[in-house]
XYZ file of C-alpha atoms in Angstrom:
157
model
C -11.410 20.434 -26.879
C -8.722 19.033 -24.571
C -6.253 16.260 -25.140
C -7.316 12.858 -23.815
C -4.803 12.038 -21.096
C -5.084 8.316 -21.878
C -3.307 8.700 -25.226
C -0.015 7.000 -25.953
C 2.899 8.964 -27.364
C 2.056 7.646 -30.842
C -1.456 8.996 -30.569
C -0.076 12.315 -29.300
C 1.683 12.728 -32.672
C -1.722 12.563 -34.333
C -2.935 15.399 -32.096
C -0.060 17.638 -33.194
C -0.947 17.042 -36.828
C -4.638 17.521 -36.046
C -4.029 21.076 -34.878
C -2.928 22.088 -38.353
C -5.257 19.793 -40.338
C -8.651 20.294 -38.701
C -10.273 23.724 -38.445
C -11.387 24.456 -34.906
C -9.037 21.988 -33.242
C -7.559 23.575 -30.126
C -5.024 22.355 -27.591
C -6.707 23.432 -24.375
C -5.499 21.470 -21.324
C -6.884 22.263 -17.883
C -4.644 23.488 -15.073
C -4.753 19.989 -13.581
C -3.741 18.385 -16.915
C -0.863 20.837 -17.386
C 0.603 19.956 -13.988
C -0.376 16.308 -13.452
C 0.358 15.112 -16.976
C 2.536 17.457 -19.042
C 4.780 18.936 -16.353
C 5.034 15.617 -14.503
C 5.998 13.745 -17.701
C 8.568 16.429 -18.575
C 10.160 16.168 -15.119
C 10.232 12.370 -15.438
C 12.117 12.701 -18.746
C 9.271 11.448 -20.942
C 9.898 14.061 -23.630
C 8.112 12.085 -26.350
C 4.842 12.278 -24.369
C 5.015 16.069 -24.098
C 6.306 17.117 -27.500
C 3.272 19.374 -27.990
C 5.002 21.842 -25.610
C 8.431 23.171 -26.582
C 11.187 24.053 -24.140
C 12.208 27.714 -24.250
C 14.128 29.939 -21.849
C 11.331 32.484 -21.514
C 13.433 35.469 -20.411
C 15.709 35.259 -23.448
C 12.797 36.431 -25.613
C 10.248 39.199 -25.672
C 6.640 37.976 -25.466
C 5.885 39.033 -29.055
C 8.737 36.819 -30.305
C 7.524 33.633 -28.603
C 4.632 32.687 -30.908
C 7.012 31.275 -33.509
C 8.629 29.023 -30.910
C 5.432 27.163 -29.975
C 4.798 23.676 -31.347
C 1.066 24.218 -31.829
C 0.201 27.366 -33.741
C -2.395 29.651 -32.220
C -3.200 33.326 -32.730
C -3.183 34.130 -29.015
C -2.153 31.234 -26.733
C 1.136 29.315 -26.538
C 2.623 26.757 -24.151
C 6.275 26.340 -23.106
C 8.445 24.499 -20.609
C 11.138 26.667 -19.066
C 13.634 26.141 -16.267
C 13.025 28.648 -13.514
C 15.936 31.068 -13.460
C 16.968 32.647 -10.177
C 17.664 36.369 -9.864
C 20.469 35.699 -7.348
C 22.452 32.427 -7.060
C 21.438 31.729 -3.450
C 18.124 33.599 -3.458
C 14.545 32.545 -3.954
C 13.444 35.320 -6.339
C 12.780 34.241 -9.910
C 14.521 35.949 -12.824
C 11.806 37.437 -14.996
C 13.532 40.257 -16.892
C 13.958 40.344 -20.673
C 16.011 42.776 -22.757
C 13.141 45.270 -23.054
C 11.029 44.617 -19.966
C 10.000 42.261 -17.204
C 7.238 39.915 -16.097
C 5.545 41.109 -12.900
C 3.503 38.775 -10.729
C -0.034 39.957 -10.152
C -2.573 38.660 -7.677
C -1.796 35.773 -5.399
C -0.452 32.358 -6.257
C -3.268 29.793 -6.583
C -3.258 26.092 -5.820
C -3.735 23.501 -8.564
C -5.467 20.397 -7.241
C -6.323 16.946 -8.469
C -9.402 16.106 -6.472
C -8.452 17.194 -2.969
C -4.678 16.700 -3.496
C -2.431 19.716 -4.015
C -0.323 18.996 -7.113
C 1.101 22.411 -7.969
C 0.693 26.152 -8.113
C -0.373 28.721 -10.690
C 0.677 32.349 -10.818
C -0.381 35.088 -13.237
C 2.228 37.523 -14.567
C 1.874 40.655 -16.705
C 4.607 41.952 -18.992
C 5.860 45.513 -18.418
C 8.182 47.372 -20.803
C 11.068 49.304 -19.305
C 12.466 48.698 -15.839
C 10.798 48.552 -12.436
C 9.395 50.523 -10.791
C 8.663 52.749 -13.802
C 7.773 50.042 -16.297
C 4.635 50.339 -18.381
C 2.058 47.565 -18.190
C 1.219 45.803 -21.466
C -1.561 43.445 -22.524
C 0.741 40.380 -22.456
C -0.334 37.901 -19.762
C 1.402 34.684 -18.761
C 0.310 31.882 -16.445
C 3.159 30.123 -14.670
C 2.601 26.568 -13.420
C 4.951 24.725 -11.122
C 4.745 21.300 -9.598
C 5.229 21.217 -5.847
C 8.937 20.889 -5.021
C 10.340 21.305 -8.565
C 12.143 24.085 -10.393
C 10.834 23.313 -13.914
C 7.844 25.408 -14.863
C 5.307 25.451 -17.661
C 4.108 28.708 -19.154
C 0.856 29.439 -20.911
C 0.585 32.734 -22.824
């Protein structure tokens, strides 16, 4: 069950409560909804409309410590906003290292579209313990969403 994008911020508060009150309720936005509604609203400063997704600096935490930082509880899927950190001040590489490992991009970046319009991009990352190139792959997977031309990203674990 997804969230109806026509809801007002007051109705969104009901959805947050619903996740803990109704068995089977699941926050499950599509890629298009994550970019065109949640990420767009966050970038516009409409924090009240997107309070179902908390803001967390992803690389300050290990993946197993993030579950408790999510607004909506789930046994295996969490959503976060995070500013994209840069590895080097003037470079284009993203900072994806944590204290005990790193997030490694896998596969190619995919387009997120609304109809025929390109609205953002999605990339899949896998967490590795240790340091590259000898890190060990884990089962932790993250999907990174970014809106075209912006540095704020949304993560889905």
